[in-house]
Amino acid sequence: MKKTEIKIFEASNHLIKELSDELVRYFKTLNKSQKYITVALSGGNTPKEMFKYLAENYSEDKIWNSVKFFWGDERCVPPDSSESNFGEAERLFFSRLKSSKLHIFRVQGEDNPEQEAERYSALINKNVDTENGLPKFHLVLLGIGEDGHTASIFPDQISLFNSDKICAVAVHPKTGQKRITLTGKVINNSTNIIVMAAGKSKSKILKKIVFSKNKKYPAAHLKPVSGNLFWFADESAASELFTE
Ligand code: 6PG
C-alpha cells in the first residue's frame, strides 16, 4: 500500500539519527528476503551528516556487504574532486566501514558525459531488478535544491523527469557543470523515495512542492508508481509548510 509521509524533526541531528537508524533497520529486514538491497544515494551537503553518523554507529555492521550503492546523480568531475558525490561518500562513509566486500557502482564522472550516461544506464540495468520495464531501486535518497531541483533534474530541464532514458546528461543552470542524473520515471519506479530537507533555506521551496505541488518544480513530480514517498525535514525546513 503506497503512502506519502512527512516526518518533521526538531533539529537536523534528530533527522539524521532517525533516518540512519531507520535505513539500517529497513536494509536488514529486506536482507531477510533479498540477497542485495539497491540504493541510489544523493549528493550535496545534506547527506554528509548521514554518512558520518552511519560510519560512527554502524561501521562494523555486516549489512553493508548486501547493499549495492548507486548514485541518483553525480557531477562530471573526477572521483577525487571535492565536488564528487562519490568522493564525499567514500571519504565520510565507505572508507570507514569494516565491511570486507562493498558493492559500489560509482558514476565515472571523469569520463565523457554522454558515453557515461549510457554506460551507467547499462550498469543499473544489469544490477537492479526491473518492474514496469524500468529499474526498481529499493531506495532512492534525494535532496532538494532551493530552485526545486532534485537529483540533477533542474527546472529548465524538467523534460528529464519524463525521459525514457534511465540516466541522462544534465547541466547545472548556474555553473554549466555537466551532471549525470537518474531520470524521473526511474526515480518514481522505486520502492521508496526519501527526500531530505534541512535548514531554513529549504522552507519556501518545500511549501511550494509538498502541498502546492507546483509542477514547474521537478521535485513536485515525485510520485511513486507503487512505492512510498517520505519527506524527512527538520523544523526549519518545514517552518512554512503549515502557514498560509
Ligand atoms: C547534488 C545533489 C542535489 C542536492 C540538492 C540539495 O549532486 O548536488 O544530488 O540534488 O541533493 O542540491 O543539496 P544540499 O543538500 O547541499 O542542500
XYZ file of N, CA and C and ligand atoms in Angstrom:
749
model
N 0.877 -1.188 0.000
C 0.000 0.000 0.000
C 0.919 1.245 0.000
N 0.877 1.993 -1.121
C 1.828 3.115 -1.220
C 1.353 4.282 -0.352
N 2.349 5.008 0.175
C 1.974 6.129 1.047
C 2.953 7.281 0.873
N 2.492 8.460 1.253
C 3.353 9.649 1.329
C 3.309 10.120 2.766
N 4.472 10.348 3.318
C 4.551 10.726 4.733
C 5.555 11.857 4.896
N 5.182 12.830 5.736
C 6.107 13.921 6.054
C 6.567 13.724 7.487
N 7.858 13.566 7.681
C 8.395 13.390 9.037
C 9.187 14.647 9.374
N 8.779 15.319 10.441
C 9.422 16.574 10.823
C 10.157 16.382 12.143
N 11.391 16.837 12.164
C 12.251 16.633 13.335
C 12.680 17.985 13.905
N 12.788 18.034 15.215
C 13.103 19.300 15.895
C 14.401 19.896 15.338
N 15.384 19.038 15.122
C 16.679 19.562 14.622
C 17.254 18.564 13.623
N 18.182 19.036 12.816
C 18.696 18.164 11.744
C 19.426 16.945 12.292
N 20.002 17.088 13.491
C 20.702 15.897 14.013
C 19.713 14.801 14.391
N 18.511 15.221 14.806
C 17.471 14.214 15.102
C 17.026 13.535 13.804
N 16.906 14.362 12.741
C 16.517 13.832 11.428
C 17.535 12.798 10.978
N 18.813 13.166 11.070
C 19.892 12.271 10.608
C 19.899 10.976 11.396
N 19.746 11.089 12.718
C 19.783 9.858 13.550
C 18.622 8.943 13.191
N 17.422 9.517 13.131
C 16.214 8.719 12.870
C 16.274 8.097 11.478
N 16.675 8.905 10.510
C 16.756 8.402 9.129
C 17.773 7.279 9.025
N 18.937 7.496 9.598
C 20.019 6.493 9.500
C 19.621 5.198 10.185
N 19.079 5.307 11.395
C 18.681 4.097 12.141
C 17.573 3.363 11.381
N 16.670 4.151 10.798
C 15.562 3.547 10.050
C 16.078 2.830 8.795
N 17.040 3.429 8.134
C 17.602 2.808 6.917
C 18.239 1.468 7.249
N 19.028 1.429 8.328
C 19.711 0.181 8.694
C 18.691 -0.885 9.036
N 17.640 -0.506 9.775
C 16.566 -1.465 10.110
C 15.908 -1.981 8.826
N 15.622 -1.054 7.923
C 14.947 -1.415 6.656
C 15.826 -2.359 5.835
N 17.122 -2.035 5.725
C 18.018 -2.882 4.923
C 18.089 -4.289 5.518
N 18.139 -4.378 6.839
C 18.248 -5.691 7.493
C 16.961 -6.503 7.295
N 15.842 -5.812 7.343
C 14.562 -6.510 7.097
C 14.526 -7.025 5.661
N 14.888 -6.148 4.729
C 14.891 -6.531 3.300
C 15.836 -7.705 3.056
N 16.964 -7.671 3.769
C 18.015 -8.683 3.531
C 17.563 -10.078 3.921
N 16.457 -10.168 4.636
C 15.930 -11.492 5.016
C 15.348 -12.193 3.779
N 14.941 -11.371 2.814
C 14.331 -11.962 1.599
C 15.065 -11.571 0.317
N 15.981 -10.580 0.451
C 16.687 -10.116 -0.756
C 18.191 -10.265 -0.539
N 18.862 -10.892 -1.512
C 20.312 -11.027 -1.343
C 20.978 -9.643 -1.323
N 20.494 -8.778 -2.238
C 21.060 -7.431 -2.300
C 19.960 -6.381 -2.189
N 20.328 -5.261 -1.551
C 19.448 -4.095 -1.477
C 20.042 -3.046 -2.409
N 19.237 -2.479 -3.254
C 19.758 -1.492 -4.217
C 19.344 -0.078 -3.801
N 20.344 0.764 -3.670
C 20.145 2.127 -3.158
C 20.799 3.129 -4.102
N 20.080 4.206 -4.381
C 20.687 5.323 -5.120
C 20.881 6.463 -4.127
N 22.140 6.829 -3.919
C 22.469 7.859 -2.931
C 22.320 9.252 -3.533
N 22.113 10.208 -2.654
C 22.047 11.605 -3.072
C 23.423 12.249 -2.885
N 23.570 13.399 -3.491
C 24.799 14.174 -3.303
C 24.487 15.422 -2.501
N 25.343 16.422 -2.618
C 25.122 17.664 -1.881
C 25.543 17.544 -0.425
N 25.174 18.548 0.362
C 25.617 18.625 1.764
C 24.752 17.817 2.727
N 23.443 17.785 2.492
C 22.549 17.168 3.485
C 22.939 15.738 3.847
N 23.255 14.896 2.896
C 23.572 13.508 3.269
C 24.921 13.343 3.979
N 25.751 14.384 3.985
C 27.091 14.220 4.576
C 27.008 13.839 6.053
N 26.077 14.481 6.771
C 25.916 14.167 8.203
C 25.416 12.728 8.374
N 24.603 12.284 7.409
C 24.117 10.883 7.489
C 25.281 9.916 7.286
N 26.133 10.208 6.321
C 27.308 9.347 6.087
C 28.174 9.269 7.343
N 28.387 10.421 7.970
C 29.220 10.456 9.189
C 28.561 9.634 10.299
N 27.255 9.812 10.483
C 26.542 9.094 11.553
C 26.593 7.581 11.308
N 26.364 7.176 10.075
C 26.387 5.737 9.749
C 27.782 5.162 10.000
N 28.799 5.921 9.616
C 30.175 5.436 9.823
C 30.500 5.354 11.312
N 30.023 6.317 12.082
C 30.305 6.328 13.533
C 29.538 5.239 14.277
N 28.359 4.903 13.795
C 27.493 3.994 14.562
C 27.322 2.597 13.966
N 27.671 2.436 12.693
C 27.420 1.127 12.063
C 28.619 0.626 11.257
N 29.811 1.085 11.596
C 30.975 0.717 10.749
C 31.259 -0.781 10.781
N 30.876 -1.434 11.865
C 31.173 -2.878 11.993
C 30.073 -3.748 11.388
N 28.965 -3.102 10.990
C 27.804 -3.898 10.580
C 28.047 -4.643 9.253
N 27.552 -5.862 9.210
C 27.746 -6.688 8.002
C 26.740 -6.336 6.889
N 25.702 -5.582 7.261
C 24.656 -5.297 6.275
C 25.217 -4.619 5.027
N 26.297 -3.891 5.196
C 26.828 -3.128 4.049
C 27.300 -4.040 2.937
N 27.616 -5.308 3.297
C 28.033 -6.264 2.236
C 26.873 -6.639 1.330
N 25.662 -6.320 1.784
C 24.466 -6.711 0.997
C 23.801 -5.535 0.309
N 24.481 -4.393 0.338
C 23.897 -3.205 -0.303
C 24.673 -2.886 -1.576
N 23.911 -2.665 -2.651
C 24.533 -2.170 -3.897
C 24.305 -0.660 -3.931
N 25.422 0.069 -3.864
C 25.348 1.532 -3.797
C 25.478 2.144 -5.191
N 24.462 2.889 -5.581
C 24.489 3.675 -6.808
C 24.303 5.142 -6.405
N 24.282 6.032 -7.445
C 24.023 7.439 -7.182
C 22.841 7.904 -8.002
N 22.024 8.746 -7.390
C 20.909 9.347 -8.129
C 21.405 10.407 -9.089
N 22.555 10.976 -8.747
C 23.193 11.916 -9.670
C 24.644 12.107 -9.257
N 25.416 12.567 -10.223
C 26.841 12.758 -9.966
C 27.314 13.913 -10.857
N 28.249 14.654 -10.298
C 28.831 15.730 -11.092
C 29.869 15.121 -12.030
N 30.023 15.711 -13.198
C 31.013 15.199 -14.169
C 32.392 15.763 -13.822
N 32.925 15.192 -12.739
C 34.250 15.567 -12.218
C 34.958 14.281 -11.810
N 36.284 14.327 -11.635
C 36.986 13.108 -11.203
C 36.586 12.723 -9.778
N 36.767 11.442 -9.429
C 36.307 10.979 -8.109
C 37.024 11.647 -6.949
N 38.213 12.182 -7.205
C 38.966 12.829 -6.102
C 38.658 14.322 -6.003
N 37.728 14.797 -6.836
C 37.318 16.205 -6.739
C 36.443 16.428 -5.510
N 36.566 17.599 -4.902
C 35.720 17.897 -3.728
C 34.258 18.019 -4.139
N 34.016 18.100 -5.440
C 32.653 18.207 -5.968
C 31.997 16.826 -6.137
N 32.827 15.777 -6.063
C 32.310 14.437 -6.400
C 31.393 13.882 -5.313
N 30.200 13.488 -5.674
C 29.271 12.880 -4.703
C 29.820 11.539 -4.224
N 30.417 10.797 -5.180
C 31.047 9.522 -4.773
C 32.204 9.824 -3.812
N 33.014 10.815 -4.186
C 34.202 11.138 -3.382
C 33.847 11.473 -1.945
N 32.748 12.197 -1.766
C 32.314 12.565 -0.406
C 31.864 11.320 0.361
N 31.100 10.464 -0.324
C 30.623 9.245 0.352
C 31.797 8.337 0.701
N 32.772 8.280 -0.189
C 33.972 7.463 0.063
C 34.728 7.996 1.264
N 34.899 9.329 1.308
C 35.702 9.956 2.388
C 35.002 9.812 3.732
N 33.671 10.063 3.741
C 32.941 10.139 5.015
C 32.394 8.796 5.480
N 32.200 7.853 4.537
C 31.438 6.648 4.882
C 32.180 5.372 4.484
N 32.275 5.108 3.191
C 32.820 3.815 2.740
C 34.195 3.541 3.337
N 35.057 4.547 3.358
C 36.443 4.341 3.829
C 36.497 3.989 5.312
N 35.403 4.196 6.030
C 35.398 3.961 7.485
C 34.645 2.688 7.868
N 34.167 1.968 6.858
C 33.438 0.715 7.127
C 34.409 -0.461 7.208
N 34.081 -1.402 8.058
C 34.937 -2.581 8.235
C 34.510 -3.699 7.275
N 33.474 -3.420 6.447
C 32.940 -4.476 5.557
C 34.023 -4.986 4.622
N 33.961 -6.281 4.390
C 35.012 -6.899 3.562
C 34.763 -6.641 2.075
N 33.495 -6.633 1.694
C 33.206 -6.541 0.254
C 32.063 -5.561 0.025
N 32.418 -4.349 -0.357
C 31.382 -3.349 -0.646
C 31.057 -3.396 -2.123
N 29.807 -3.157 -2.438
C 29.370 -3.153 -3.853
C 29.040 -1.714 -4.232
N 30.072 -1.031 -4.742
C 29.919 0.401 -5.040
C 29.930 0.593 -6.549
N 28.881 1.158 -7.058
C 28.750 1.384 -8.504
C 28.754 2.893 -8.745
N 29.987 3.455 -8.811
C 30.051 4.910 -8.948
C 29.864 5.329 -10.397
N 29.397 6.539 -10.567
C 29.367 7.151 -11.888
C 30.808 7.586 -12.191
N 31.286 7.283 -13.406
C 32.654 7.697 -13.751
C 32.610 9.131 -14.265
N 32.573 10.049 -13.304
C 32.406 11.467 -13.644
C 33.545 12.029 -14.474
N 34.637 11.290 -14.490
C 35.824 11.769 -15.224
C 35.712 11.481 -16.721
N 34.699 10.668 -17.087
C 34.579 10.252 -18.491
C 33.626 11.140 -19.287
N 33.577 10.890 -20.581
C 32.692 11.664 -21.459
C 31.249 11.529 -20.970
N 30.573 12.635 -20.658
C 29.236 12.555 -20.046
C 28.221 11.734 -20.829
N 28.148 11.964 -22.136
C 27.144 11.240 -22.943
C 27.420 9.733 -22.911
N 28.698 9.374 -23.036
C 29.058 7.942 -23.013
C 28.825 7.362 -21.620
N 29.121 8.157 -20.593
C 28.964 7.651 -19.214
C 27.482 7.459 -18.880
N 26.633 8.337 -19.389
C 25.184 8.173 -19.141
C 24.712 6.839 -19.708
N 25.238 6.490 -20.872
C 24.891 5.193 -21.489
C 25.439 4.034 -20.653
N 26.723 4.169 -20.290
C 27.366 3.085 -19.520
C 26.671 2.841 -18.210
N 26.362 3.965 -17.521
C 25.762 3.841 -16.184
C 24.346 3.272 -16.275
N 23.638 3.660 -17.330
C 22.286 3.099 -17.543
C 22.372 1.583 -17.689
N 23.360 1.125 -18.462
C 23.528 -0.331 -18.682
C 23.937 -1.017 -17.381
N 24.766 -0.343 -16.584
C 25.224 -0.911 -15.303
C 24.034 -1.063 -14.354
N 23.176 -0.061 -14.345
C 21.973 -0.125 -13.491
C 21.067 -1.272 -13.975
N 20.874 -1.329 -15.285
C 20.020 -2.400 -15.832
C 20.530 -3.779 -15.451
N 21.839 -3.904 -15.400
C 22.446 -5.218 -15.107
C 22.351 -5.581 -13.628
N 22.304 -4.585 -12.773
C 22.423 -4.851 -11.325
C 21.207 -4.512 -10.482
N 20.165 -3.984 -11.111
C 18.974 -3.604 -10.339
C 17.767 -4.348 -10.917
N 16.936 -4.891 -10.057
C 15.720 -5.575 -10.538
C 14.876 -4.600 -11.351
N 14.031 -5.153 -12.217
C 13.177 -4.268 -13.018
C 11.697 -4.532 -12.719
N 10.904 -3.516 -12.920
C 9.438 -3.620 -12.838
C 8.887 -2.524 -13.745
N 7.811 -2.827 -14.440
C 7.250 -1.856 -15.401
C 8.268 -1.510 -16.495
N 9.209 -2.459 -16.720
C 10.196 -2.225 -17.779
C 11.280 -1.233 -17.400
N 11.350 -0.918 -16.101
C 12.360 0.062 -15.636
C 13.068 -0.509 -14.407
N 14.301 -0.047 -14.147
C 14.970 -0.460 -12.910
C 14.126 -0.021 -11.714
N 14.089 -0.890 -10.698
C 13.305 -0.576 -9.491
C 14.228 -0.642 -8.288
N 14.731 0.515 -7.884
C 15.601 0.576 -6.701
C 14.759 0.321 -5.442
N 15.340 -0.305 -4.462
C 14.641 -0.429 -3.177
C 14.506 0.951 -2.531
N 15.536 1.780 -2.757
C 15.509 3.107 -2.129
C 16.253 4.115 -3.008
N 15.606 5.261 -3.225
C 16.291 6.398 -3.844
C 16.293 7.542 -2.832
N 17.477 7.941 -2.425
C 17.649 9.042 -1.464
C 17.861 10.325 -2.266
N 17.109 11.356 -1.952
C 17.211 12.603 -2.712
C 17.356 13.798 -1.770
N 17.912 14.862 -2.314
C 17.858 16.149 -1.643
C 16.945 17.032 -2.491
N 16.823 18.288 -2.074
C 16.024 19.221 -2.867
C 16.746 20.569 -2.889
N 16.873 21.121 -4.063
C 17.515 22.430 -4.170
C 16.509 23.549 -3.927
N 16.999 24.742 -3.631
C 16.100 25.892 -3.398
C 15.323 26.235 -4.674
N 15.823 25.786 -5.804
C 15.100 26.032 -7.078
C 14.139 24.889 -7.394
N 14.040 23.943 -6.478
C 13.099 22.833 -6.676
C 13.672 21.676 -7.462
N 14.979 21.723 -7.734
C 15.563 20.557 -8.436
C 15.705 19.404 -7.448
N 15.765 18.215 -8.018
C 16.084 17.030 -7.228
C 16.900 16.107 -8.101
N 17.752 15.299 -7.498
C 18.819 14.629 -8.234
C 19.498 15.750 -9.027
N 19.690 15.573 -10.323
C 20.164 16.728 -11.100
C 19.169 17.040 -12.208
N 17.902 16.999 -11.833
C 16.834 17.420 -12.758
C 16.447 18.846 -12.359
N 16.862 19.790 -13.175
C 16.668 21.213 -12.869
C 15.413 21.744 -13.566
N 14.838 22.824 -13.022
C 13.590 23.359 -13.601
C 13.669 23.645 -15.111
N 14.861 24.077 -15.577
C 14.941 24.408 -17.020
C 15.178 23.161 -17.867
N 15.258 21.992 -17.220
C 15.424 20.721 -17.963
C 14.390 19.706 -17.435
N 13.225 20.212 -17.135
C 12.226 19.379 -16.441
C 11.770 18.207 -17.306
N 12.044 18.296 -18.622
C 11.657 17.172 -19.503
C 12.385 15.887 -19.113
N 13.511 16.022 -18.389
C 14.247 14.822 -17.951
C 13.407 13.986 -16.996
N 12.403 14.628 -16.409
C 11.581 13.855 -15.470
C 10.793 12.765 -16.207
N 10.427 13.046 -17.433
C 9.636 12.060 -18.199
C 10.428 11.418 -19.329
N 11.757 11.554 -19.241
C 12.599 10.923 -20.267
C 12.434 9.400 -20.219
N 12.568 8.755 -21.373
C 12.527 7.277 -21.408
C 13.891 6.680 -21.092
N 14.889 7.543 -20.925
C 16.234 7.027 -20.576
C 16.283 6.701 -19.090
N 17.266 5.878 -18.733
C 17.473 5.562 -17.306
C 18.309 6.678 -16.670
N 19.365 7.058 -17.378
C 20.211 8.174 -16.934
C 20.347 9.150 -18.090
N 20.531 10.407 -17.734
C 20.683 11.442 -18.765
C 21.777 12.413 -18.346
N 22.237 13.191 -19.305
C 23.212 14.253 -19.010
C 22.429 15.529 -18.723
N 22.706 16.145 -17.582
C 22.051 17.403 -17.211
C 23.129 18.473 -17.115
N 22.697 19.731 -17.111
C 23.648 20.844 -16.993
C 23.174 21.774 -15.883
N 24.043 22.019 -14.921
C 23.662 22.925 -13.832
C 23.386 24.308 -14.426
N 22.195 24.872 -14.191
C 21.800 26.122 -14.860
C 22.682 27.332 -14.519
N 23.316 27.293 -13.358
C 24.142 28.456 -12.989
C 25.612 28.237 -13.360
N 26.118 27.055 -13.052
C 27.569 26.840 -13.240
C 27.906 26.242 -14.605
N 26.870 25.666 -15.254
C 27.143 24.995 -16.529
C 27.809 23.639 -16.350
N 27.969 23.241 -15.091
C 28.613 21.946 -14.819
C 27.736 20.808 -15.325
N 28.329 19.865 -16.063
C 27.561 18.715 -16.544
C 27.414 17.715 -15.409
N 26.257 17.046 -15.428
C 25.937 16.061 -14.417
C 25.337 14.834 -15.093
N 25.439 13.686 -14.429
C 24.689 12.505 -14.858
C 23.572 12.338 -13.835
N 22.349 12.181 -14.309
C 21.242 12.057 -13.369
C 20.333 10.888 -13.723
N 19.782 10.249 -12.684
C 18.663 9.328 -12.912
C 17.508 10.167 -13.446
N 16.720 9.616 -14.316
C 15.557 10.365 -14.803
C 14.338 10.080 -13.910
N 13.309 10.889 -14.097
C 12.197 10.842 -13.151
C 11.421 9.551 -13.129
N 11.272 8.919 -14.315
C 10.488 7.671 -14.346
C 11.164 6.586 -13.507
N 12.501 6.577 -13.527
C 13.231 5.576 -12.726
C 13.070 5.910 -11.251
N 13.205 7.180 -10.907
C 13.045 7.587 -9.508
C 11.649 7.192 -9.014
N 10.630 7.488 -9.807
C 9.249 7.176 -9.381
C 8.932 5.683 -9.425
N 9.811 4.901 -10.045
C 9.584 3.450 -10.103
C 10.119 2.728 -8.867
N 10.791 3.478 -7.996
C 11.461 2.814 -6.855
C 10.460 2.444 -5.763
N 10.908 1.541 -4.891
C 10.027 1.081 -3.799
C 9.855 2.175 -2.752
N 10.961 2.893 -2.505
C 10.900 4.004 -1.532
C 11.703 5.190 -2.041
N 11.116 6.359 -1.960
C 11.831 7.609 -2.211
C 11.897 8.353 -0.877
N 13.079 8.765 -0.494
C 13.214 9.608 0.701
C 13.859 10.917 0.271
N 13.174 12.018 0.555
C 13.722 13.348 0.270
C 14.137 13.981 1.600
N 15.376 14.372 1.692
C 15.884 15.022 2.905
C 15.930 16.521 2.680
N 15.405 17.276 3.653
C 15.450 18.739 3.556
C 15.761 19.303 4.932
N 16.835 20.033 5.016
C 17.238 20.597 6.318
C 17.608 22.065 6.142
N 17.184 22.884 7.098
C 17.568 24.296 7.091
C 16.500 25.211 6.520
N 16.533 26.426 7.003
C 15.527 27.446 6.664
C 15.505 27.720 5.157
N 16.650 27.560 4.518
C 16.728 27.900 3.084
C 15.819 27.008 2.230
N 15.376 25.882 2.823
C 14.503 24.971 2.040
C 13.024 25.195 2.349
N 12.723 26.110 3.279
C 11.330 26.234 3.743
C 10.383 26.709 2.641
N 10.831 27.672 1.842
C 9.912 28.215 0.808
C 9.637 27.168 -0.277
N 10.686 26.513 -0.698
C 10.503 25.545 -1.801
C 9.724 24.324 -1.322
N 9.929 23.956 -0.068
C 9.194 22.792 0.450
C 7.686 23.073 0.450
N 7.345 24.310 0.818
C 5.923 24.691 0.841
C 5.345 24.617 -0.577
N 6.103 25.071 -1.562
C 5.602 25.093 -2.952
C 5.458 23.685 -3.523
N 6.210 22.763 -2.935
C 6.251 21.432 -3.550
C 5.397 20.398 -2.820
N 5.536 20.353 -1.497
C 4.901 19.251 -0.776
C 3.383 19.321 -0.865
N 2.831 20.526 -0.696
C 1.363 20.625 -0.738
C 0.887 21.227 -2.051
N 1.515 22.350 -2.446
C 1.017 23.031 -3.663
C 1.326 22.215 -4.918
N 2.375 21.371 -4.798
C 2.754 20.539 -5.950
C 2.848 21.364 -7.235
N 3.506 22.514 -7.126
C 3.686 23.396 -8.287
C 4.583 22.690 -9.311
N 3.970 22.308 -10.405
C 4.660 21.404 -11.337
C 5.811 22.029 -12.102
N 6.066 23.323 -11.863
C 7.249 23.878 -12.556
C 8.527 23.446 -11.849
N 8.340 22.857 -10.667
C 9.498 22.384 -9.897
C 9.646 20.868 -10.061
N 10.806 20.399 -10.455
C 11.000 18.935 -10.664
C 10.607 18.111 -9.443
N 10.944 18.556 -8.244
C 10.638 17.746 -7.052
C 9.133 17.576 -6.853
N 8.343 18.438 -7.461
C 6.874 18.304 -7.349
C 6.364 17.134 -8.188
N 7.225 16.611 -9.037
C 6.824 15.475 -9.893
C 7.144 14.136 -9.233
N 7.681 14.189 -8.017
C 7.976 12.933 -7.302
C 6.649 12.284 -6.935
N 6.355 11.158 -7.535
C 5.067 10.476 -7.301
C 5.289 8.995 -7.599
N 5.665 8.233 -6.563
C 5.991 6.834 -6.816
C 4.853 6.087 -7.512
N 5.196 5.278 -8.487
C 4.187 4.485 -9.226
C 3.484 3.528 -8.257
N 4.310 2.847 -7.449
C 3.696 1.902 -6.497
C 4.410 1.919 -5.147
N 5.405 2.791 -5.022
C 6.199 2.811 -3.786
C 5.767 3.903 -2.841
N 6.629 4.193 -1.884
C 6.341 5.183 -0.840
C 7.211 6.419 -1.035
N 6.682 7.568 -0.626
C 7.444 8.824 -0.670
C 7.496 9.386 0.750
N 8.715 9.536 1.249
C 8.897 10.102 2.584
C 9.665 11.419 2.476
N 9.114 12.448 3.144
C 9.825 13.728 3.251
C 10.398 13.766 4.660
N 11.698 13.845 4.785
C 12.358 13.979 6.093
C 12.830 15.426 6.186
N 12.207 16.205 7.059
C 12.544 17.629 7.156
C 12.792 18.006 8.613
N 13.704 18.940 8.811
C 13.812 19.476 10.171
C 12.823 20.640 10.282
N 12.644 21.118 11.518
C 11.612 22.153 11.743
C 11.895 23.414 10.937
N 13.148 23.745 10.735
C 13.492 24.947 9.945
C 13.003 24.799 8.508
N 13.273 23.662 7.935
C 12.855 23.456 6.529
C 11.331 23.356 6.421
N 10.705 22.873 7.486
C 9.238 22.678 7.454
C 8.485 23.894 7.984
N 9.221 24.972 8.310
C 8.609 26.094 9.052
C 7.505 26.817 8.276
N 7.447 26.689 6.963
C 6.384 27.376 6.205
C 5.344 26.394 5.660
N 5.531 25.144 5.975
C 4.629 24.133 5.402
C 3.178 24.356 5.807
N 2.976 24.793 7.044
C 1.596 24.846 7.552
C 1.129 26.276 7.749
N 1.834 27.225 7.076
C 1.387 28.627 7.179
C 0.625 28.969 5.895
N -0.174 30.036 5.945
C -0.952 30.461 4.743
C -0.005 30.934 3.674
C 23.793 17.228 -5.889
C 22.527 16.673 -5.334
C 21.440 17.697 -5.348
C 21.221 18.044 -3.901
C 20.429 19.298 -3.725
C 20.399 19.698 -2.244
O 24.544 16.488 -6.529
O 24.054 18.396 -5.555
O 22.174 15.473 -5.647
O 20.234 17.302 -5.922
O 20.555 16.962 -3.260
O 21.059 20.319 -4.473
O 21.740 19.930 -1.877
P 22.121 20.264 -0.339
O 21.886 19.004 0.425
O 23.572 20.637 -0.419
O 21.214 21.385 0.093
